Short mmCIF file of C-alpha atoms in Angstrom, two decimals:
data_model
loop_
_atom_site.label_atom_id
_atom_site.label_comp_id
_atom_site.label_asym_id
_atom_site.label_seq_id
_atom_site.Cartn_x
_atom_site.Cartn_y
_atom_site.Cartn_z
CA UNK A 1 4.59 -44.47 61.22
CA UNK A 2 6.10 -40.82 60.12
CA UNK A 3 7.03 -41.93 57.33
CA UNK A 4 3.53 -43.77 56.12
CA UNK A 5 1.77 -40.95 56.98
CA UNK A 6 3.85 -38.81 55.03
CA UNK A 7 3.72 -41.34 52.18
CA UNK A 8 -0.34 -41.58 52.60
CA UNK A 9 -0.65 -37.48 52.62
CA UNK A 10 1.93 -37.59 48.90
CA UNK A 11 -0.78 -40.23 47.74
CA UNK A 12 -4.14 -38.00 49.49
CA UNK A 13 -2.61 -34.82 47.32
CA UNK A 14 -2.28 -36.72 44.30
CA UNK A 15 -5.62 -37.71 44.55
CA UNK A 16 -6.60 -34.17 44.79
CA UNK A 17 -4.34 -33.39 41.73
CA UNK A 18 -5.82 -35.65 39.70
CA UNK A 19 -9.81 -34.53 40.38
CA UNK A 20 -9.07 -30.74 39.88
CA UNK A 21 -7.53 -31.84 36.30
CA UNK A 22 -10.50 -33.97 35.79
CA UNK A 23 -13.00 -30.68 37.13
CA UNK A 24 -10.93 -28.32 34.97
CA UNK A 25 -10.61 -30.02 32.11
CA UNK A 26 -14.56 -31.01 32.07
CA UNK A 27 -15.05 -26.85 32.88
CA UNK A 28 -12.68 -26.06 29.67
CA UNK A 29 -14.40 -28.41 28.04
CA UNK A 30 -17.62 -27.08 28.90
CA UNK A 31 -16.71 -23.68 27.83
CA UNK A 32 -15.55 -24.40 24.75
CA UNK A 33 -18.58 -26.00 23.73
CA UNK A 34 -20.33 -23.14 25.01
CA UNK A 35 -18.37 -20.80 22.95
CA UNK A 36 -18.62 -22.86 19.55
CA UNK A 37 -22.42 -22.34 19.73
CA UNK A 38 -22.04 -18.54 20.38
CA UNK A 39 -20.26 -17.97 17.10
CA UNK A 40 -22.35 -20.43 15.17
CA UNK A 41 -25.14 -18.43 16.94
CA UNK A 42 -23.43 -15.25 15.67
CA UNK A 43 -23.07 -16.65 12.23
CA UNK A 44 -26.82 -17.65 12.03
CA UNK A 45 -27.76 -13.97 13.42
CA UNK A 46 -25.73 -12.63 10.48
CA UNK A 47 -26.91 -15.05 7.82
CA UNK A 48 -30.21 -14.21 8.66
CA UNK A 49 -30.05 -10.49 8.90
CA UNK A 50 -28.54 -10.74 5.41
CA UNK A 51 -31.08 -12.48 3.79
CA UNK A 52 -33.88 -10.52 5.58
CA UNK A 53 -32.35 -7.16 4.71
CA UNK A 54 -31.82 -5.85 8.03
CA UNK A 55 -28.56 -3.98 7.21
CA UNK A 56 -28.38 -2.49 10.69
CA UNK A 57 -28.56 -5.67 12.28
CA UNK A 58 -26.43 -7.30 10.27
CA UNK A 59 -23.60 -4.46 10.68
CA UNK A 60 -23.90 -5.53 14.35
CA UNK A 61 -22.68 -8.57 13.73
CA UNK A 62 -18.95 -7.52 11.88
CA UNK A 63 -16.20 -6.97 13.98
CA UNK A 64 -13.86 -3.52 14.12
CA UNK A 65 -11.71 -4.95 11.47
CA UNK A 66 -14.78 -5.35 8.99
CA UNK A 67 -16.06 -1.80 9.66
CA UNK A 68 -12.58 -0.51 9.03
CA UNK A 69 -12.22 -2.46 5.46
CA UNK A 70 -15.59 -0.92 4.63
CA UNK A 71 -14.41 2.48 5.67
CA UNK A 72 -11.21 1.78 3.47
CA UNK A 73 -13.79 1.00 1.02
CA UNK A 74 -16.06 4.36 0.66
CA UNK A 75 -12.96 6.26 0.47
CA UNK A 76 -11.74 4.54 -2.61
CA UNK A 77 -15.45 4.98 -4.17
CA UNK A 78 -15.44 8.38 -3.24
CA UNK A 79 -11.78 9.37 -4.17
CA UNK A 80 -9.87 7.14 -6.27
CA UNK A 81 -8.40 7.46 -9.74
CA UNK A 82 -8.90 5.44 -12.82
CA UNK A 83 -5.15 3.89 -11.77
CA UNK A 84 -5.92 3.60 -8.34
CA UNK A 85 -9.28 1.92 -9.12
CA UNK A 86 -7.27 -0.76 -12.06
CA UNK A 87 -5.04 -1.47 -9.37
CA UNK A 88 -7.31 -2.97 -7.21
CA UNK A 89 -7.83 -6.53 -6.28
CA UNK A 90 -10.85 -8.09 -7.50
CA UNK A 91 -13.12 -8.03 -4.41
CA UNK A 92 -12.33 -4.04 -3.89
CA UNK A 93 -12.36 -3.57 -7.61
CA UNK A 94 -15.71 -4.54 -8.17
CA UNK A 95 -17.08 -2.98 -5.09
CA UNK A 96 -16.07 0.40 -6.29
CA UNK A 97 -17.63 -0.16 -9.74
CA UNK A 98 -20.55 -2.06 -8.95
CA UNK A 99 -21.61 1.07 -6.57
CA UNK A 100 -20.50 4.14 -8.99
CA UNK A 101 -22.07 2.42 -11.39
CA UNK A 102 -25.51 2.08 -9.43
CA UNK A 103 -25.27 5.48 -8.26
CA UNK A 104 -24.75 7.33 -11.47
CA UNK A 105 -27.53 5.66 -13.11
CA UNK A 106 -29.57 6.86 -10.18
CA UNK A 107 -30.08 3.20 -9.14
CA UNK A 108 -29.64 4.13 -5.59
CA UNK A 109 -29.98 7.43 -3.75
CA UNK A 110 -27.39 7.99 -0.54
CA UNK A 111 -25.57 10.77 0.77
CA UNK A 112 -22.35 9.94 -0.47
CA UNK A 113 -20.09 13.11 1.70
CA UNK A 114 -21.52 11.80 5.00
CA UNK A 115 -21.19 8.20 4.03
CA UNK A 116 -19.19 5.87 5.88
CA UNK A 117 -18.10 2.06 6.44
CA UNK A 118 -21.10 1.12 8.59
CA UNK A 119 -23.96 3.51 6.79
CA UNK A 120 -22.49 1.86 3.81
CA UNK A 121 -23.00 -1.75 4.84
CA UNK A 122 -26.61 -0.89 6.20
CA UNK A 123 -27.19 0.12 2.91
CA UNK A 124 -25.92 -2.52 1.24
CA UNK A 125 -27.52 -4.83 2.76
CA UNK A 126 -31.21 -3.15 3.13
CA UNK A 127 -31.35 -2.50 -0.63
CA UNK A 128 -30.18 -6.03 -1.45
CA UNK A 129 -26.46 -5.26 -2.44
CA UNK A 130 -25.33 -7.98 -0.23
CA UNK A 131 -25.73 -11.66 -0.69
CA UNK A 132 -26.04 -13.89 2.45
CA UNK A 133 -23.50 -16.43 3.06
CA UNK A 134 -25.14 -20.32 1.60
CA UNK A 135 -22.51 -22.19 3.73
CA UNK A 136 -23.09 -23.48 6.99
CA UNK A 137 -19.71 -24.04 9.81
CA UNK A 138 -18.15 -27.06 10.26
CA UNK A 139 -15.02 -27.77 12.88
CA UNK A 140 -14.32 -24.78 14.86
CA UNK A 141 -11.54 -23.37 16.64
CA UNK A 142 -10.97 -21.29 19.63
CA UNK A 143 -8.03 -19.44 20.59
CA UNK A 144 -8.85 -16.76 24.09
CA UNK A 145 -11.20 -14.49 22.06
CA UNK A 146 -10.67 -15.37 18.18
CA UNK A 147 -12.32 -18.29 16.39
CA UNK A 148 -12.34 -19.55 13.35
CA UNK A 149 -14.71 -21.66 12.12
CA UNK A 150 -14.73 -24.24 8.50
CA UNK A 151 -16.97 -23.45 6.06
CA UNK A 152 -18.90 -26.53 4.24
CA UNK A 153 -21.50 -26.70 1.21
CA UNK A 154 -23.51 -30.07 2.58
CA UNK A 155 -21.46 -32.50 3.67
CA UNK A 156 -18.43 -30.89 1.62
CA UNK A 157 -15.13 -29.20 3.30
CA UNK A 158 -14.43 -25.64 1.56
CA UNK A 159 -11.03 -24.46 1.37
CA UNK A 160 -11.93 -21.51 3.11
CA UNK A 161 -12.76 -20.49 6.84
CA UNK A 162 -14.12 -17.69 8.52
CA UNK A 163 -12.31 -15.79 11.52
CA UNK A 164 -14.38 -14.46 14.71
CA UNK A 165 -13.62 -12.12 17.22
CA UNK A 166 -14.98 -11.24 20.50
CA UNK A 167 -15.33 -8.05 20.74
CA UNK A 168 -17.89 -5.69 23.73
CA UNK A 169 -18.81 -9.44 24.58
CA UNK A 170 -20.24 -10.92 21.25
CA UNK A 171 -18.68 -12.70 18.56
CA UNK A 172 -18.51 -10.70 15.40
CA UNK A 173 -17.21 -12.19 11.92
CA UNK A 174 -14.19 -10.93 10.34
CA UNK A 175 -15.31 -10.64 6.73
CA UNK A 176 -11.60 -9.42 5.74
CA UNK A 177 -10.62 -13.13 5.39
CA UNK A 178 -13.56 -13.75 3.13
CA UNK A 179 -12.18 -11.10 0.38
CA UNK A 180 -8.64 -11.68 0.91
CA UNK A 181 -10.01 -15.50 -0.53
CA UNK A 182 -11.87 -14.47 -3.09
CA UNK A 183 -8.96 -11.67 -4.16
CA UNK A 184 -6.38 -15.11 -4.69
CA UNK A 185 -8.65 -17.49 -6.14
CA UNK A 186 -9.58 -14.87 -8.82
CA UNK A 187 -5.78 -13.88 -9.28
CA UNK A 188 -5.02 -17.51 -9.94
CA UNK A 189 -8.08 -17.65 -11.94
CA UNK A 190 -7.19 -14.59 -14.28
CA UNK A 191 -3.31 -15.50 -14.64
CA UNK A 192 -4.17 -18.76 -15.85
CA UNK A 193 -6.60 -17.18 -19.05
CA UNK A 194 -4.60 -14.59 -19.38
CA UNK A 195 -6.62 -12.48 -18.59
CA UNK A 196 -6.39 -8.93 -15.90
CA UNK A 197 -9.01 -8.79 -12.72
CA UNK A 198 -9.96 -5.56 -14.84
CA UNK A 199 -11.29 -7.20 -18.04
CA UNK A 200 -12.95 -9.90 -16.39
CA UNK A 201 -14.82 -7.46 -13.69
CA UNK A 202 -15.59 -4.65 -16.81
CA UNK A 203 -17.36 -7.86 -18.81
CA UNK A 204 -19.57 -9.09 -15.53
CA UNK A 205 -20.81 -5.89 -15.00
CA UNK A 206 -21.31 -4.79 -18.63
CA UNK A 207 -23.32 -8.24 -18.10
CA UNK A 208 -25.57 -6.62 -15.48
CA UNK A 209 -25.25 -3.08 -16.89
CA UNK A 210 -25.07 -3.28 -20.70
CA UNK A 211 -22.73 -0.32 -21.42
CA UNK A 212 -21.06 1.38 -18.16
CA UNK A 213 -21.15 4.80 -17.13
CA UNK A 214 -18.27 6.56 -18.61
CA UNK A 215 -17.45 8.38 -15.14
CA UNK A 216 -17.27 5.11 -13.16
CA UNK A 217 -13.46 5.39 -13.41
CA UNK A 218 -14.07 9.15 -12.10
CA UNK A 219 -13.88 9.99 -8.37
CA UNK A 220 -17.38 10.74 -7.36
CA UNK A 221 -15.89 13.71 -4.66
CA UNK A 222 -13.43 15.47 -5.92
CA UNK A 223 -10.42 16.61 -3.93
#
Protein backbone atom coordinates (compact mmCIF):
# COMPACT_ATOMS: atom_id res chain seq x y z
CA UNK A 1 0.00 0.00 0.00
CA UNK A 2 3.30 2.31 0.79
CA UNK A 3 4.45 1.83 -2.10
CA UNK A 4 1.11 2.75 -4.34
CA UNK A 5 0.68 5.62 -2.51
CA UNK A 6 4.02 6.73 -3.08
CA UNK A 7 3.67 5.76 -6.76
CA UNK A 8 0.07 7.70 -6.91
CA UNK A 9 1.71 11.01 -5.10
CA UNK A 10 4.99 10.68 -8.20
CA UNK A 11 1.91 10.52 -10.68
CA UNK A 12 -0.39 13.55 -8.48
CA UNK A 13 3.04 15.83 -8.85
CA UNK A 14 3.41 15.15 -12.35
CA UNK A 15 0.12 16.16 -12.91
CA UNK A 16 0.87 19.35 -11.22
CA UNK A 17 4.09 19.67 -13.36
CA UNK A 18 2.48 19.41 -16.33
CA UNK A 19 -0.52 22.26 -15.64
CA UNK A 20 2.02 24.92 -14.33
CA UNK A 21 3.94 24.37 -17.85
CA UNK A 22 0.67 24.53 -19.54
CA UNK A 23 -0.31 28.02 -17.15
CA UNK A 24 3.20 29.38 -17.82
CA UNK A 25 3.60 28.80 -21.09
CA UNK A 26 -0.10 30.25 -21.97
CA UNK A 27 1.15 33.46 -19.45
CA UNK A 28 4.52 33.78 -21.72
CA UNK A 29 2.54 33.44 -24.39
CA UNK A 30 0.22 35.98 -23.36
CA UNK A 31 2.89 38.42 -22.72
CA UNK A 32 4.51 38.21 -25.66
CA UNK A 33 1.61 38.98 -27.58
CA UNK A 34 1.07 41.74 -25.36
CA UNK A 35 4.44 43.11 -25.96
CA UNK A 36 4.38 42.74 -29.92
CA UNK A 37 1.43 45.20 -29.93
CA UNK A 38 3.29 47.70 -27.63
CA UNK A 39 6.09 48.19 -30.11
CA UNK A 40 3.85 48.08 -33.14
CA UNK A 41 1.90 50.60 -30.96
CA UNK A 42 5.19 52.50 -30.50
CA UNK A 43 5.96 52.32 -34.15
CA UNK A 44 2.47 53.70 -35.16
CA UNK A 45 2.94 56.61 -32.38
CA UNK A 46 6.19 57.44 -34.20
CA UNK A 47 4.97 57.08 -37.76
CA UNK A 48 2.36 59.30 -36.98
CA UNK A 49 4.13 61.99 -35.10
CA UNK A 50 6.40 62.07 -38.17
CA UNK A 51 4.02 62.66 -40.64
CA UNK A 52 2.04 65.15 -38.47
CA UNK A 53 5.14 67.16 -37.60
CA UNK A 54 5.10 66.81 -34.01
CA UNK A 55 8.92 66.69 -33.57
CA UNK A 56 8.63 66.63 -29.79
CA UNK A 57 6.49 63.79 -29.81
CA UNK A 58 8.15 61.99 -32.10
CA UNK A 59 11.67 62.46 -30.18
CA UNK A 60 9.73 60.65 -27.42
CA UNK A 61 9.53 57.83 -29.20
CA UNK A 62 13.69 57.15 -29.99
CA UNK A 63 15.54 55.38 -27.60
CA UNK A 64 19.02 56.68 -25.71
CA UNK A 65 20.99 55.23 -28.48
CA UNK A 66 19.08 57.42 -31.18
CA UNK A 67 19.45 60.65 -29.15
CA UNK A 68 23.11 59.90 -28.78
CA UNK A 69 23.67 59.34 -32.79
CA UNK A 70 21.88 62.66 -33.18
CA UNK A 71 24.09 64.29 -30.63
CA UNK A 72 27.11 62.67 -32.57
CA UNK A 73 25.42 64.28 -35.36
CA UNK A 74 25.22 68.24 -34.43
CA UNK A 75 28.71 68.04 -33.45
CA UNK A 76 29.93 67.02 -36.82
CA UNK A 77 27.58 69.91 -38.40
CA UNK A 78 28.86 72.22 -36.06
CA UNK A 79 32.63 71.24 -36.08
CA UNK A 80 33.86 69.14 -38.73
CA UNK A 81 36.35 69.67 -41.53
CA UNK A 82 36.00 69.37 -45.23
CA UNK A 83 38.04 65.77 -44.59
CA UNK A 84 36.16 64.88 -41.74
CA UNK A 85 32.86 65.71 -43.53
CA UNK A 86 34.23 63.47 -47.12
CA UNK A 87 34.88 60.83 -44.82
CA UNK A 88 31.60 60.25 -43.79
CA UNK A 89 29.23 57.50 -44.59
CA UNK A 90 26.41 58.38 -46.68
CA UNK A 91 23.56 58.70 -44.13
CA UNK A 92 25.89 61.16 -41.82
CA UNK A 93 27.29 62.72 -44.93
CA UNK A 94 24.26 64.02 -46.21
CA UNK A 95 22.86 65.00 -42.91
CA UNK A 96 25.64 67.41 -42.37
CA UNK A 97 25.21 68.95 -45.85
CA UNK A 98 21.67 68.86 -46.30
CA UNK A 99 21.46 71.10 -42.90
CA UNK A 100 24.59 73.61 -43.58
CA UNK A 101 23.28 73.93 -46.64
CA UNK A 102 19.65 74.94 -45.40
CA UNK A 103 21.04 77.05 -42.82
CA UNK A 104 23.36 79.21 -44.81
CA UNK A 105 20.83 80.00 -47.29
CA UNK A 106 18.75 81.11 -44.37
CA UNK A 107 16.30 78.25 -45.11
CA UNK A 108 15.94 77.60 -41.49
CA UNK A 109 16.59 79.74 -38.42
CA UNK A 110 17.94 77.71 -35.06
CA UNK A 111 20.30 78.42 -32.47
CA UNK A 112 22.98 76.38 -33.61
CA UNK A 113 25.60 76.87 -30.04
CA UNK A 114 22.74 75.61 -27.83
CA UNK A 115 21.67 72.97 -30.26
CA UNK A 116 21.63 69.48 -29.44
CA UNK A 117 20.60 65.77 -30.51
CA UNK A 118 16.99 66.03 -29.32
CA UNK A 119 16.31 70.03 -30.16
CA UNK A 120 17.73 68.89 -33.39
CA UNK A 121 15.31 66.07 -34.12
CA UNK A 122 12.29 68.31 -32.91
CA UNK A 123 13.34 70.46 -35.44
CA UNK A 124 13.72 68.25 -37.97
CA UNK A 125 10.83 66.89 -37.81
CA UNK A 126 8.45 70.10 -37.11
CA UNK A 127 9.85 71.89 -40.19
CA UNK A 128 9.45 68.78 -42.36
CA UNK A 129 13.20 67.61 -42.51
CA UNK A 130 12.15 64.20 -41.64
CA UNK A 131 10.27 61.73 -43.72
CA UNK A 132 7.97 59.20 -41.94
CA UNK A 133 8.69 55.64 -42.27
CA UNK A 134 6.01 54.03 -45.45
CA UNK A 135 6.62 50.45 -44.11
CA UNK A 136 4.49 48.75 -41.84
CA UNK A 137 6.10 45.54 -39.24
CA UNK A 138 5.85 42.21 -40.01
CA UNK A 139 7.25 39.09 -37.67
CA UNK A 140 8.57 40.37 -34.51
CA UNK A 141 10.94 39.34 -32.02
CA UNK A 142 11.39 39.67 -28.37
CA UNK A 143 14.36 39.15 -26.39
CA UNK A 144 13.79 40.55 -22.18
CA UNK A 145 13.56 44.26 -23.22
CA UNK A 146 14.85 44.51 -27.02
CA UNK A 147 12.73 43.76 -30.07
CA UNK A 148 13.11 43.77 -33.34
CA UNK A 149 10.58 43.85 -35.61
CA UNK A 150 10.55 43.04 -39.98
CA UNK A 151 9.86 45.66 -42.04
CA UNK A 152 7.43 44.96 -45.22
CA UNK A 153 6.19 47.23 -48.26
CA UNK A 154 2.52 45.32 -48.74
CA UNK A 155 2.74 41.97 -48.63
CA UNK A 156 6.65 42.18 -49.44
CA UNK A 157 9.61 41.11 -46.85
CA UNK A 158 12.40 44.01 -46.75
CA UNK A 159 15.81 43.08 -46.05
CA UNK A 160 15.87 45.30 -43.29
CA UNK A 161 14.44 45.35 -39.59
CA UNK A 162 14.07 47.73 -37.00
CA UNK A 163 15.47 47.23 -33.30
CA UNK A 164 13.34 48.39 -30.08
CA UNK A 165 14.23 48.95 -26.73
CA UNK A 166 12.45 49.35 -23.56
CA UNK A 167 13.56 51.92 -21.97
CA UNK A 168 11.56 54.20 -18.52
CA UNK A 169 8.80 51.56 -19.52
CA UNK A 170 8.01 52.28 -23.29
CA UNK A 171 9.35 50.89 -26.31
CA UNK A 172 11.45 53.35 -28.22
CA UNK A 173 12.96 52.58 -31.85
CA UNK A 174 16.54 52.38 -32.39
CA UNK A 175 16.93 54.37 -35.59
CA UNK A 176 20.87 53.56 -35.55
CA UNK A 177 20.08 50.28 -37.40
CA UNK A 178 18.10 52.15 -40.00
CA UNK A 179 21.36 54.29 -41.13
CA UNK A 180 23.85 51.71 -40.56
CA UNK A 181 21.41 50.00 -43.67
CA UNK A 182 21.19 52.64 -45.68
CA UNK A 183 25.23 53.51 -45.09
CA UNK A 184 25.94 49.60 -46.82
CA UNK A 185 23.44 49.51 -49.40
CA UNK A 186 24.76 52.88 -50.73
CA UNK A 187 28.50 51.68 -50.31
CA UNK A 188 27.66 48.68 -52.42
CA UNK A 189 25.72 50.90 -54.59
CA UNK A 190 28.63 53.50 -55.22
CA UNK A 191 31.53 50.76 -55.55
CA UNK A 192 29.71 49.12 -58.15
CA UNK A 193 29.47 52.70 -60.55
CA UNK A 194 32.42 53.68 -59.50
CA UNK A 195 31.47 56.18 -58.07
CA UNK A 196 32.44 57.93 -54.08
CA UNK A 197 29.31 58.48 -51.45
CA UNK A 198 30.69 62.16 -52.01
CA UNK A 199 29.88 62.66 -55.71
CA UNK A 200 26.73 60.98 -55.61
CA UNK A 201 25.44 63.03 -52.32
CA UNK A 202 27.12 66.61 -53.93
CA UNK A 203 24.83 65.77 -57.32
CA UNK A 204 21.37 65.01 -55.17
CA UNK A 205 21.64 67.99 -53.41
CA UNK A 206 22.93 70.26 -56.20
CA UNK A 207 19.50 68.56 -57.46
CA UNK A 208 17.54 70.23 -54.64
CA UNK A 209 19.90 73.21 -54.30
CA UNK A 210 21.19 74.17 -57.76
CA UNK A 211 24.72 75.37 -56.85
CA UNK A 212 25.83 74.71 -53.02
CA UNK A 213 27.00 77.07 -50.60
CA UNK A 214 30.67 77.29 -50.85
CA UNK A 215 31.07 77.13 -46.87
CA UNK A 216 29.05 73.88 -46.53
CA UNK A 217 32.41 72.06 -46.24
CA UNK A 218 33.22 74.87 -43.47
CA UNK A 219 32.56 74.22 -39.76
CA UNK A 220 29.68 76.42 -38.89
CA UNK A 221 31.41 77.02 -35.01
CA UNK A 222 34.67 77.40 -35.10
CA UNK A 223 37.03 75.97 -32.52
Amino acid sequence: MKQLNFVGKLSLIGILCFFCAVQLSFAQGKATKQVKAQVKGSYWNFEKAVRDKEGEIAVLCLDSKSIAYYDSMVNLIKTADSSQVAALPFSEMLCVLNFRQLYLTNQIELDIANLDGTSFYVSSVNLGLTNPPKWTLGDISCHGNSAQAQCMDGKTVLPISLDFNMERGLWRIDITTIMEFVNNVMSELCSKSDRTVKDLIVKSLSGNFGELHTDVWKPLIKQ
